[in-house]
Coordinates of C-alpha atoms in Angstrom, one line a residue:
Chain A
M50 CA 8.9 38.5 -34.5
I51 CA 9.6 36.6 -31.3
G52 CA 6.0 35.6 -30.9
P53 CA 6.2 32.1 -32.4
A54 CA 9.4 31.4 -30.4
V55 CA 7.8 32.6 -27.1
L56 CA 4.7 30.6 -27.8
T57 CA 6.8 27.5 -28.5
L58 CA 8.7 27.9 -25.3
I59 CA 5.6 28.4 -23.2
V60 CA 3.8 25.4 -24.7
F61 CA 6.8 23.0 -24.8
S62 CA 9.0 24.2 -21.9
L63 CA 7.1 26.2 -19.3
Y64 CA 3.9 24.2 -19.5
P65 CA 5.7 20.8 -19.3
L66 CA 7.7 22.1 -16.3
V67 CA 4.6 23.3 -14.4
Y68 CA 2.8 20.1 -15.4
S69 CA 5.7 17.9 -14.2
I70 CA 5.8 19.7 -10.9
A71 CA 2.1 19.2 -10.4
L72 CA 2.2 15.6 -11.5
S73 CA 5.1 14.9 -9.2
A74 CA 2.9 15.6 -6.2
T75 CA 0.4 12.9 -7.2
D76 CA 0.3 9.2 -7.4
S77 CA -0.5 9.4 -11.2
Q78 CA -0.5 6.6 -13.7
L79 CA -0.1 7.1 -17.5
A80 CA -3.8 6.3 -18.0
R81 CA -5.1 8.3 -15.1
P82 CA -3.2 11.5 -14.5
F83 CA -3.7 13.7 -11.3
R84 CA -5.2 11.0 -9.2
E85 CA -4.5 11.3 -5.5
F86 CA -2.4 14.1 -4.1
I87 CA 0.5 12.7 -2.1
A88 CA 2.6 15.8 -1.6
F89 CA 6.3 15.0 -1.4
K90 CA 6.0 11.2 -1.2
N91 CA 7.5 10.7 -4.7
Y92 CA 10.5 12.8 -3.8
T93 CA 11.1 10.9 -0.5
D94 CA 10.7 7.6 -2.5
A95 CA 13.2 8.8 -5.1
A96 CA 15.7 9.7 -2.4
R97 CA 15.4 6.2 -1.0
D98 CA 15.3 4.5 -4.5
A99 CA 18.7 2.8 -4.9
L100 CA 18.1 2.3 -8.6
F101 CA 17.5 6.0 -9.1
G102 CA 20.7 6.9 -7.2
N103 CA 22.5 4.3 -9.2
S104 CA 21.1 5.8 -12.5
L105 CA 22.4 9.2 -11.5
V106 CA 25.8 7.9 -10.6
L107 CA 26.0 6.0 -13.9
T108 CA 24.9 9.1 -15.9
F109 CA 27.7 11.1 -14.3
I110 CA 30.3 8.3 -14.9
Y111 CA 29.2 8.1 -18.5
A112 CA 29.1 11.8 -19.2
F113 CA 32.3 12.8 -17.5
G114 CA 34.1 9.7 -18.8
V115 CA 33.3 10.1 -22.4
T116 CA 33.7 13.9 -22.3
A117 CA 37.2 13.6 -20.8
I118 CA 38.3 10.9 -23.3
E119 CA 36.7 12.6 -26.4
T120 CA 38.2 16.0 -25.5
V121 CA 41.7 14.7 -25.0
I122 CA 41.8 12.5 -28.1
G123 CA 39.9 15.0 -30.3
F124 CA 42.0 18.0 -29.3
G125 CA 45.2 15.9 -29.5
L126 CA 44.3 14.8 -33.0
A127 CA 43.6 18.4 -34.0
L128 CA 47.0 19.4 -32.7
L129 CA 48.6 16.6 -34.8
L130 CA 46.7 17.5 -37.9
N131 CA 46.7 21.2 -37.7
R132 CA 48.2 21.5 -41.1
E133 CA 46.4 22.0 -44.4
S134 CA 47.2 19.0 -46.5
G135 CA 45.5 16.2 -48.3
P136 CA 45.3 13.9 -45.2
T137 CA 43.9 16.7 -43.1
R138 CA 41.2 17.5 -45.6
F139 CA 40.5 13.8 -45.8
A140 CA 40.3 13.4 -42.0
R141 CA 38.0 16.5 -41.8
T142 CA 35.6 15.0 -44.3
L143 CA 35.7 11.6 -42.7
G144 CA 35.3 13.2 -39.3
L145 CA 31.8 14.4 -40.3
L146 CA 30.5 10.9 -40.7
P147 CA 30.3 9.3 -37.2
F148 CA 28.2 12.0 -35.5
I149 CA 25.7 12.5 -38.3
T150 CA 25.1 8.7 -38.5
P151 CA 21.8 7.7 -36.9
P152 CA 22.7 6.5 -33.4
V153 CA 20.3 3.6 -33.8
A154 CA 22.2 2.4 -36.9
I155 CA 25.4 2.8 -35.0
A156 CA 24.1 0.8 -32.1
A157 CA 23.0 -2.0 -34.5
I158 CA 26.4 -2.4 -36.0
W159 CA 28.2 -2.2 -32.7
R160 CA 26.0 -5.0 -31.3
L161 CA 27.3 -7.1 -34.1
I162 CA 30.9 -6.0 -33.4
Y163 CA 30.4 -6.9 -29.7
D164 CA 28.5 -10.1 -30.4
P165 CA 29.7 -12.9 -28.1
S166 CA 29.6 -15.7 -30.7
S167 CA 30.2 -14.1 -34.1
G168 CA 31.3 -10.6 -33.3
M169 CA 34.3 -8.9 -35.0
L170 CA 36.0 -7.8 -31.8
N171 CA 36.0 -11.4 -30.4
H172 CA 37.1 -12.8 -33.7
Y173 CA 40.2 -10.6 -33.9
L174 CA 41.1 -10.4 -30.2
V175 CA 41.0 -14.2 -29.9
R176 CA 43.1 -14.6 -33.1
A177 CA 45.6 -12.1 -31.8
G178 CA 45.9 -14.0 -28.6
I179 CA 44.7 -11.1 -26.5
L180 CA 41.6 -13.0 -25.4
E181 CA 41.6 -16.7 -24.6
Q182 CA 37.9 -17.2 -25.4
N183 CA 35.0 -15.1 -26.5
V184 CA 33.7 -12.4 -24.2
A185 CA 30.2 -11.0 -23.9
F186 CA 31.1 -7.4 -24.0
L187 CA 27.6 -6.2 -23.5
G188 CA 26.7 -9.0 -21.0
V189 CA 29.1 -8.4 -18.1
P190 CA 28.4 -5.5 -15.6
G191 CA 31.1 -2.9 -15.8
L192 CA 32.3 -4.2 -19.1
A193 CA 28.9 -3.4 -20.6
M194 CA 29.2 0.3 -19.5
A195 CA 32.7 0.6 -20.9
S196 CA 31.4 -0.9 -24.2
V197 CA 28.6 1.6 -24.5
M198 CA 31.0 4.4 -23.7
L199 CA 33.3 3.2 -26.4
V200 CA 30.5 3.6 -29.0
D201 CA 29.9 7.2 -27.7
I202 CA 33.6 7.9 -28.1
W203 CA 33.6 6.5 -31.6
Q204 CA 30.6 8.7 -32.5
W205 CA 31.7 12.0 -30.9
T206 CA 35.5 12.3 -30.9
P207 CA 35.5 13.5 -34.5
F208 CA 33.1 16.2 -33.5
V209 CA 35.6 17.4 -30.9
F210 CA 38.3 17.1 -33.5
L211 CA 36.5 19.3 -36.0
L212 CA 35.7 22.0 -33.5
S213 CA 39.2 21.9 -32.1
L214 CA 40.6 22.5 -35.6
A215 CA 38.5 25.7 -35.7
V216 CA 39.8 26.8 -32.3
L217 CA 43.4 26.3 -33.5
A218 CA 42.7 28.1 -36.7
G219 CA 41.4 31.1 -34.8
L220 CA 44.6 31.6 -32.7
P221 CA 46.3 35.0 -33.1
H222 CA 49.8 35.1 -34.7
E223 CA 51.5 37.8 -32.7
P224 CA 52.3 35.8 -29.5
Y225 CA 54.1 33.2 -31.6
E226 CA 56.2 35.8 -33.5
A227 CA 57.1 37.4 -30.1
A228 CA 58.0 34.0 -28.7
A229 CA 60.1 33.2 -31.7
V230 CA 62.0 36.4 -31.3
D231 CA 62.6 35.5 -27.7
G232 CA 64.0 32.1 -28.8
A233 CA 61.3 29.9 -27.4
N234 CA 61.3 26.4 -28.9
G235 CA 58.3 24.6 -30.2
W236 CA 57.5 22.8 -26.9
Q237 CA 57.7 26.0 -24.9
Q238 CA 55.4 27.8 -27.4
F239 CA 53.0 24.9 -27.1
I240 CA 52.9 25.0 -23.3
H241 CA 52.9 28.8 -22.8
I242 CA 50.9 30.0 -25.8
T243 CA 48.9 27.4 -27.6
L244 CA 47.5 25.6 -24.6
P245 CA 46.4 28.7 -22.6
L246 CA 44.9 30.3 -25.7
C247 CA 43.0 27.2 -26.6
L248 CA 41.6 26.6 -23.1
P249 CA 38.4 28.7 -23.4
G250 CA 37.4 27.2 -26.8
V251 CA 38.2 23.6 -25.7
L252 CA 36.3 24.1 -22.5
I253 CA 33.2 25.2 -24.5
I254 CA 33.5 22.1 -26.6
A255 CA 33.8 19.9 -23.5
I256 CA 30.7 21.5 -22.0
L257 CA 28.8 20.9 -25.2
R258 CA 29.8 17.2 -25.1
L259 CA 29.0 16.9 -21.4
I260 CA 25.5 18.3 -21.9
G261 CA 25.0 15.9 -24.8
A262 CA 26.3 12.9 -23.0
M263 CA 24.0 13.6 -20.0
K264 CA 21.1 13.0 -22.4
V265 CA 22.3 9.6 -23.5
F266 CA 19.3 7.3 -24.3
D267 CA 19.3 5.7 -27.7
L268 CA 22.7 3.9 -27.4
V269 CA 21.6 2.4 -24.1
F270 CA 18.2 1.4 -25.4
M271 CA 19.6 -0.3 -28.4
L272 CA 22.8 -1.8 -27.0
T273 CA 22.0 -3.1 -23.5
F274 CA 18.4 -2.0 -22.6
G275 CA 19.9 -0.9 -19.3
G276 CA 21.3 -4.3 -18.5
P277 CA 22.9 -6.6 -17.5
G278 CA 21.0 -6.0 -14.3
S279 CA 20.9 -2.3 -13.9
S280 CA 24.6 -1.8 -14.8
T281 CA 24.0 0.6 -17.7
Q282 CA 20.7 2.0 -16.6
V283 CA 21.4 5.8 -16.9
A284 CA 18.9 8.4 -15.7
S285 CA 17.1 9.0 -19.0
F286 CA 16.5 5.3 -19.5
Y287 CA 15.3 4.7 -15.9
I288 CA 12.8 7.5 -16.2
Y289 CA 11.7 6.2 -19.5
K290 CA 11.1 2.8 -18.1
T291 CA 9.2 4.2 -15.1
A292 CA 7.0 6.4 -17.1
F293 CA 6.3 4.4 -20.3
Q294 CA 6.8 0.8 -19.3
Q295 CA 5.6 0.8 -15.7
F296 CA 3.3 3.8 -16.4
K297 CA 4.2 5.5 -13.1
T298 CA 4.1 9.0 -14.5
G299 CA 3.8 10.7 -11.1
Y300 CA 7.0 9.1 -9.8
A301 CA 8.8 9.6 -13.1
S302 CA 7.9 13.3 -13.0
A303 CA 9.4 13.7 -9.6
M304 CA 12.6 12.1 -10.9
T305 CA 12.7 14.5 -13.9
I306 CA 12.4 17.5 -11.6
I307 CA 15.3 16.2 -9.5
V308 CA 17.3 15.7 -12.8
I309 CA 16.5 19.3 -13.9
V310 CA 17.6 20.7 -10.6
I311 CA 20.9 18.7 -10.7
L312 CA 21.5 19.8 -14.3
S313 CA 20.8 23.4 -13.5
V314 CA 23.3 23.4 -10.7
L315 CA 25.9 21.7 -13.0
V316 CA 25.4 24.2 -15.8
T317 CA 25.6 27.1 -13.4
L318 CA 28.9 25.8 -12.1
L319 CA 30.2 25.1 -15.6
T320 CA 29.2 28.6 -16.7
A321 CA 31.1 30.1 -13.7
L322 CA 34.1 28.0 -14.5
Y323 CA 34.0 29.1 -18.2
R324 CA 33.8 32.8 -17.1
R325 CA 36.9 32.4 -15.0
V326 CA 38.9 30.7 -17.7
Q327 CA 37.7 33.2 -20.2
A328 CA 38.8 36.1 -17.9
K329 CA 42.2 34.6 -17.3
Y330 CA 43.1 33.3 -20.8
G331 CA 40.6 34.8 -23.2
P332 CA 41.2 37.6 -25.6
Chain B
M1044 CA 38.6 28.5 -42.0
T1045 CA 40.6 26.7 -44.7
E1046 CA 42.8 29.6 -45.5
R1047 CA 43.5 30.3 -41.9
A1048 CA 44.4 26.7 -41.2
I1049 CA 47.2 26.9 -43.8
S1050 CA 49.0 29.8 -42.1
S1051 CA 48.2 28.5 -38.6
P1052 CA 50.8 29.7 -36.2
L1053 CA 52.0 26.2 -35.2
R1054 CA 53.2 25.5 -38.7
Q1055 CA 55.0 28.7 -39.4
R1056 CA 58.5 27.4 -38.6
P1057 CA 60.7 27.2 -41.6
A1058 CA 61.4 23.6 -42.7
K1059 CA 64.5 22.3 -40.9
P1060 CA 66.7 19.4 -42.0
L1061 CA 65.2 16.2 -40.6
H1062 CA 66.4 15.5 -37.1
P1063 CA 66.1 12.0 -35.6
M1064 CA 63.6 13.4 -33.0
R1065 CA 61.6 15.0 -35.7
T1066 CA 61.5 11.9 -37.8
V1067 CA 60.1 10.0 -34.8
M1068 CA 57.5 12.6 -34.2
H1069 CA 56.6 12.6 -37.8
L1070 CA 56.2 8.8 -37.8
L1071 CA 54.2 8.9 -34.5
R1072 CA 51.9 11.4 -36.1
W1073 CA 51.1 9.2 -39.0
V1074 CA 50.7 6.0 -37.0
T1075 CA 48.3 7.8 -34.7
V1076 CA 46.3 9.2 -37.5
G1077 CA 46.2 5.9 -39.3
L1078 CA 44.9 4.1 -36.2
L1079 CA 42.2 6.7 -35.6
L1080 CA 41.1 6.6 -39.2
A1081 CA 40.9 2.8 -38.9
F1082 CA 38.9 3.1 -35.7
T1083 CA 36.5 5.5 -37.4
L1084 CA 36.1 3.6 -40.7
I1085 CA 36.1 -0.1 -39.6
P1086 CA 32.7 -0.2 -38.1
L1087 CA 31.2 1.4 -41.2
I1088 CA 33.1 -1.0 -43.5
F1089 CA 32.0 -3.9 -41.3
M1090 CA 28.4 -2.9 -41.7
L1091 CA 28.8 -2.9 -45.5
T1092 CA 30.6 -6.2 -45.7
T1093 CA 28.3 -7.9 -43.2
S1094 CA 25.3 -6.9 -45.4
L1095 CA 27.1 -8.6 -48.3
K1096 CA 28.2 -11.8 -46.5
S1097 CA 26.2 -15.1 -46.7
P1098 CA 23.9 -15.6 -43.7
I1099 CA 25.9 -18.7 -42.7
E1100 CA 29.2 -16.9 -42.7
I1101 CA 27.8 -14.1 -40.6
R1102 CA 26.8 -16.7 -37.9
V1103 CA 30.2 -18.4 -37.7
S1104 CA 32.7 -15.7 -38.5
G1105 CA 33.3 -12.1 -37.4
S1106 CA 36.0 -11.4 -40.0
L1107 CA 35.9 -7.9 -41.5
L1108 CA 35.9 -9.1 -45.1
P1109 CA 33.6 -11.7 -46.6
S1110 CA 35.5 -14.9 -47.5
E1111 CA 32.8 -16.9 -49.3
G1112 CA 32.0 -14.3 -51.9
I1113 CA 29.4 -11.6 -52.1
F1114 CA 25.7 -12.2 -51.6
L1115 CA 22.8 -9.8 -52.0
V1116 CA 20.3 -12.0 -50.1
N1117 CA 20.5 -9.8 -47.0
W1118 CA 19.4 -6.8 -49.0
E1119 CA 16.5 -8.7 -50.6
R1120 CA 15.3 -10.0 -47.3
A1121 CA 15.7 -6.6 -45.5
F1122 CA 13.5 -5.0 -48.1
R1123 CA 11.0 -7.9 -48.0
N1124 CA 10.7 -8.1 -44.2
V1125 CA 11.1 -4.5 -43.2
P1126 CA 8.8 -1.8 -44.7
L1127 CA 11.9 0.3 -45.3
P1128 CA 10.5 2.7 -47.9
R1129 CA 7.6 3.6 -45.5
Y1130 CA 10.0 4.3 -42.6
L1131 CA 12.2 6.4 -44.8
W1132 CA 9.2 8.3 -46.2
N1133 CA 8.0 9.1 -42.7
S1134 CA 11.4 10.2 -41.7
L1135 CA 11.7 12.5 -44.7
L1136 CA 8.2 13.9 -44.1
V1137 CA 8.9 14.6 -40.4
G1138 CA 12.3 16.0 -41.2
I1139 CA 11.0 18.4 -43.9
M1140 CA 8.1 19.6 -41.8
S1141 CA 10.1 20.0 -38.6
T1142 CA 13.0 21.8 -40.4
A1143 CA 10.5 24.2 -42.1
M1144 CA 8.8 24.9 -38.8
T1145 CA 12.2 25.4 -37.0
L1146 CA 13.3 28.0 -39.5
L1147 CA 10.0 29.8 -39.5
V1148 CA 10.3 30.2 -35.7
A1149 CA 14.0 30.6 -35.4
V1150 CA 14.8 33.0 -38.2
P1151 CA 12.6 36.0 -37.1
A1152 CA 13.4 35.2 -33.4
S1153 CA 17.2 35.3 -33.9
Y1154 CA 17.0 38.4 -36.0
A1155 CA 14.9 40.2 -33.4
I1156 CA 17.1 39.0 -30.6
V1157 CA 20.3 40.2 -32.2
R1158 CA 19.1 43.5 -33.7
F1159 CA 16.5 44.7 -31.3
R1160 CA 17.4 42.8 -28.2
A1161 CA 13.9 41.4 -28.2
G1162 CA 13.1 39.4 -25.1
G1163 CA 16.0 41.0 -23.2
R1164 CA 18.4 38.6 -21.7
L1165 CA 15.7 36.1 -20.7
L1166 CA 14.6 34.9 -24.1
P1167 CA 18.0 33.9 -25.5
S1168 CA 19.1 32.2 -22.3
W1169 CA 15.7 30.5 -22.1
I1170 CA 16.0 29.2 -25.7
L1171 CA 19.5 28.0 -25.1
G1172 CA 18.6 26.6 -21.7
T1173 CA 16.1 24.2 -23.2
Y1174 CA 19.1 22.6 -25.0
V1175 CA 20.4 21.5 -21.6
A1176 CA 17.4 19.5 -20.5
P1177 CA 17.4 15.9 -21.7
P1178 CA 14.3 15.2 -23.9
I1179 CA 13.1 12.6 -21.4
V1180 CA 12.2 15.4 -18.8
I1181 CA 9.5 16.9 -21.0
S1182 CA 8.3 13.6 -22.5
V1183 CA 5.5 12.8 -20.0
P1184 CA 3.7 16.2 -20.2
V1185 CA 4.3 16.4 -23.9
F1186 CA 2.9 13.0 -24.5
M1187 CA -0.2 13.9 -22.5
L1188 CA -0.5 17.1 -24.4
M1189 CA -0.1 15.4 -27.8
R1190 CA -2.7 12.8 -26.8
S1191 CA -5.2 15.3 -25.8
V1192 CA -5.0 17.1 -29.1
G1193 CA -4.9 13.9 -31.2
L1194 CA -1.4 14.3 -32.5
V1195 CA -0.1 10.9 -31.2
D1196 CA 1.0 8.6 -34.0
Q1197 CA 0.9 11.5 -36.5
P1198 CA 3.9 12.7 -38.5
F1199 CA 2.9 16.3 -37.7
G1200 CA 3.0 15.7 -34.0
L1201 CA 6.5 14.3 -34.1
A1202 CA 7.6 17.1 -36.4
L1203 CA 6.3 19.6 -33.8
L1204 CA 8.5 18.0 -31.1
H1205 CA 11.5 17.9 -33.4
M1206 CA 11.0 21.6 -34.0
V1207 CA 11.2 22.1 -30.2
A1208 CA 14.3 20.0 -29.9
N1209 CA 16.1 21.7 -32.7
L1210 CA 15.1 25.3 -31.9
P1211 CA 18.0 26.0 -29.6
V1212 CA 20.6 24.8 -32.0
A1213 CA 19.0 26.6 -34.9
T1214 CA 18.6 29.8 -33.0
W1215 CA 22.2 29.7 -31.8
M1216 CA 23.6 29.2 -35.3
L1217 CA 21.3 31.8 -36.9
M1218 CA 22.0 34.5 -34.2
D1219 CA 25.7 34.1 -35.1
F1220 CA 25.1 34.5 -38.8
V1221 CA 22.9 37.6 -38.3
R1222 CA 25.5 39.1 -36.0
S1223 CA 28.1 38.8 -38.6
L1224 CA 26.1 41.0 -41.1
P1225 CA 27.1 44.7 -41.5
M1226 CA 24.2 46.8 -40.2
E1227 CA 24.5 49.6 -42.8
V1228 CA 22.5 47.8 -45.5
E1229 CA 19.6 47.2 -43.1
E1230 CA 19.7 50.8 -41.8
A1231 CA 19.7 52.1 -45.4
A1232 CA 16.6 49.9 -46.2
Q1233 CA 14.9 51.1 -43.1
M1234 CA 15.5 54.7 -44.1
D1235 CA 13.8 54.0 -47.4
G1236 CA 10.7 53.0 -45.4
A1237 CA 11.0 49.2 -45.3
S1238 CA 9.3 47.5 -42.4
H1239 CA 11.2 45.1 -40.0
W1240 CA 9.7 42.2 -41.8
G1241 CA 10.6 43.7 -45.2
V1242 CA 14.2 44.1 -44.1
L1243 CA 14.3 40.6 -42.7
L1244 CA 12.8 38.9 -45.8
R1245 CA 14.4 41.0 -48.6
I1246 CA 17.8 41.8 -47.1
V1247 CA 18.8 39.6 -44.1
V1248 CA 17.5 36.3 -45.4
P1249 CA 19.3 36.5 -48.8
L1250 CA 22.5 37.6 -47.1
I1251 CA 22.6 34.7 -44.6
L1252 CA 21.4 32.1 -47.1
P1253 CA 24.6 29.9 -46.7
G1254 CA 24.0 30.0 -43.0
L1255 CA 20.4 29.2 -43.5
V1256 CA 21.3 26.2 -45.6
A1257 CA 23.7 24.9 -43.0
T1258 CA 21.1 25.3 -40.3
A1259 CA 18.5 23.5 -42.4
I1260 CA 20.8 20.6 -43.1
I1261 CA 21.7 20.2 -39.5
C1262 CA 18.0 20.3 -38.4
L1263 CA 17.2 17.8 -41.1
I1264 CA 19.9 15.4 -39.9
L1265 CA 19.0 15.8 -36.2
S1266 CA 15.4 15.1 -37.0
W1267 CA 16.3 12.1 -39.2
N1268 CA 18.4 10.6 -36.3
E1269 CA 16.1 11.5 -33.4
F1270 CA 15.0 8.5 -31.3
L1271 CA 13.3 9.2 -28.0
F1272 CA 10.4 11.4 -29.0
A1273 CA 9.8 9.1 -32.0
L1274 CA 9.8 6.1 -29.6
I1275 CA 7.2 7.7 -27.3
L1276 CA 5.0 9.3 -30.0
T1277 CA 4.7 6.8 -32.8
Y1278 CA 3.0 3.4 -32.8
S1279 CA 2.3 2.3 -36.4
L1280 CA 3.5 2.6 -39.9
R1281 CA 1.5 5.7 -40.2
S1282 CA 4.2 7.7 -38.4
Q1283 CA 7.1 5.5 -37.3
T1284 CA 10.4 6.8 -38.5
F1285 CA 13.5 5.0 -39.6
P1286 CA 15.3 4.7 -36.2
I1287 CA 12.1 3.2 -34.7
G1288 CA 11.9 0.8 -37.6
I1289 CA 15.4 -0.5 -37.0
S1290 CA 14.9 -0.8 -33.3
E1291 CA 11.6 -2.7 -33.7
F1292 CA 13.1 -5.2 -36.1
Q1293 CA 16.2 -5.7 -34.1
G1294 CA 14.3 -6.4 -31.0
E1295 CA 11.0 -8.1 -31.7
H1296 CA 11.3 -9.7 -35.1
G1297 CA 14.6 -11.4 -34.5
L1298 CA 16.1 -10.1 -37.7
Q1299 CA 19.4 -11.5 -38.8
F1300 CA 22.5 -9.3 -38.5
G1301 CA 23.0 -9.2 -42.3
E1302 CA 19.5 -7.9 -42.8
I1303 CA 19.9 -5.3 -40.0
S1304 CA 23.1 -4.1 -41.6
A1305 CA 21.4 -3.7 -44.9
A1306 CA 18.4 -1.9 -43.4
A1307 CA 20.6 0.4 -41.3
L1308 CA 22.8 1.3 -44.3
T1309 CA 19.7 2.2 -46.3
G1310 CA 18.9 4.9 -43.6
I1311 CA 22.5 6.0 -43.4
V1312 CA 23.1 6.6 -47.1
P1313 CA 20.8 9.6 -47.5
V1314 CA 22.5 11.3 -44.6
Y1315 CA 25.9 10.7 -46.0
V1316 CA 24.9 11.9 -49.5
L1317 CA 23.4 15.1 -48.0
A1318 CA 26.6 15.6 -46.0
M1319 CA 28.8 15.1 -49.0
F1320 CA 26.9 17.7 -51.1
F1321 CA 26.8 20.2 -48.3
Q1322 CA 30.1 19.4 -46.6
R1323 CA 31.4 23.0 -46.7
Y1324 CA 28.2 24.5 -45.3
L1325 CA 28.1 21.8 -42.6
I1326 CA 31.6 22.2 -41.3
H1327 CA 31.3 26.0 -41.6
G1328 CA 28.0 26.1 -39.8
L1329 CA 29.1 23.7 -37.1
T1330 CA 32.4 25.3 -36.3
R1331 CA 31.2 28.9 -36.3
G1332 CA 29.6 30.3 -33.2
S1333 CA 30.0 27.3 -31.1
V1334 CA 33.7 28.0 -30.4
K1335 CA 34.0 31.7 -30.7

């Protein structure tokens, strides 16, 4: 019964890994793989490549930034709306929409919202007197990164909200009854019961988002194409450019191996963190 | 989930007379919710109104609502300039093929993992581990592999990769649904001499059907939206999917914003219709397992 799954994993996970490791030791191009063995030169090149280092830093800024904001807003919103009523049902249905929308379509509309000459954001910010003149949201380093992150936040905060509602709905009743008997007020109940009990569930949601955000590619491809300069060039995008636009597959493979190692370390740390939280606050 | 949310512990306090502080909190709650709903909806509304504005108005004004009346010219041009039906057809084809393949692989695997601990601890963590790796890390080897077997620019080739990409999510969800089944029925069937496959197909699959539907819908949507593998693996109308179509026309063909909005909406509508019909399954499927 597990045959097909094992076969899939071998062909599409083990084989690519072995292939990448082999390729990373060569000076390969897309059209001529496995030409010239160069041992670790690709890795030493990557260590010295400022653009690669930059892309890793940007990936981390992006992933941790959006995860923190999405978790705080999404969970906060779930706390506010943790009541079965018309508006909650409405918000829940609506919350489904952003993260099932094709990211490419999302990026297309946000490009128009950010447009420097006829964008909606400039239109209203200038009218409200917040901006003196139109701003190229996707054309200024720093601002471009924040603008791409805002789109991610638009897309994924509702996801965190929906999952947080499920966490809240799964809380046990007994601690609250005991606290009410002891005369604890709403705020004390929130700090001493709700927050600790929710922590493991919310941490899982945050980890899911962090892993997802580490993969970001389509938003960057569509909104900024890594620019201006290399200010939004996250790791996925830089590797894509190296492999499929400059055709340096050997070098790109070395970078993917480095990314895999970094992600493995990160996931190991996060799993350990989750185990601790679970042991301390879990059921 | 719905029933439990009603009696959620936070809301169990009896109604008190309105206190000034409580009124402020109440107001704050609704203002916050209103703002967040606006933040969610305005981009979608803007996409719709942009597609209905006159091309001239789009160029000079970024107002949310059209002020010069409603025009259908963007829609006409979008369908004339972009081979939308072809892209949507390819997306549908790839989506259905990949979803079917994902379920064919994930259903028996998740059943065997949960009930017989098949593959020990390695297999489940390996499957879930593949979720962590960004698709770009396997793209070079997978591209070479696909090229060597002639599956580049073929809907089936892309569907195969979408199956790989969706396998962890599908397995994760299905494992949880199988786990929630009582084992007695399966044991009774086994006593009567049913094989493992017989039990799976005649008892387990019908019992987890709602979960299966939720998993299938999510796989379908994930495949419909997927961009990176489609970008690397498709070159022509023979296999290019909707996201690739939009990106090509936005980049190279200098399409106007109104036409892009119309084209993008055309690809969004099927997803929203699907989500509307299967809303309960979707929310149920998404919120189970992941946060327990």
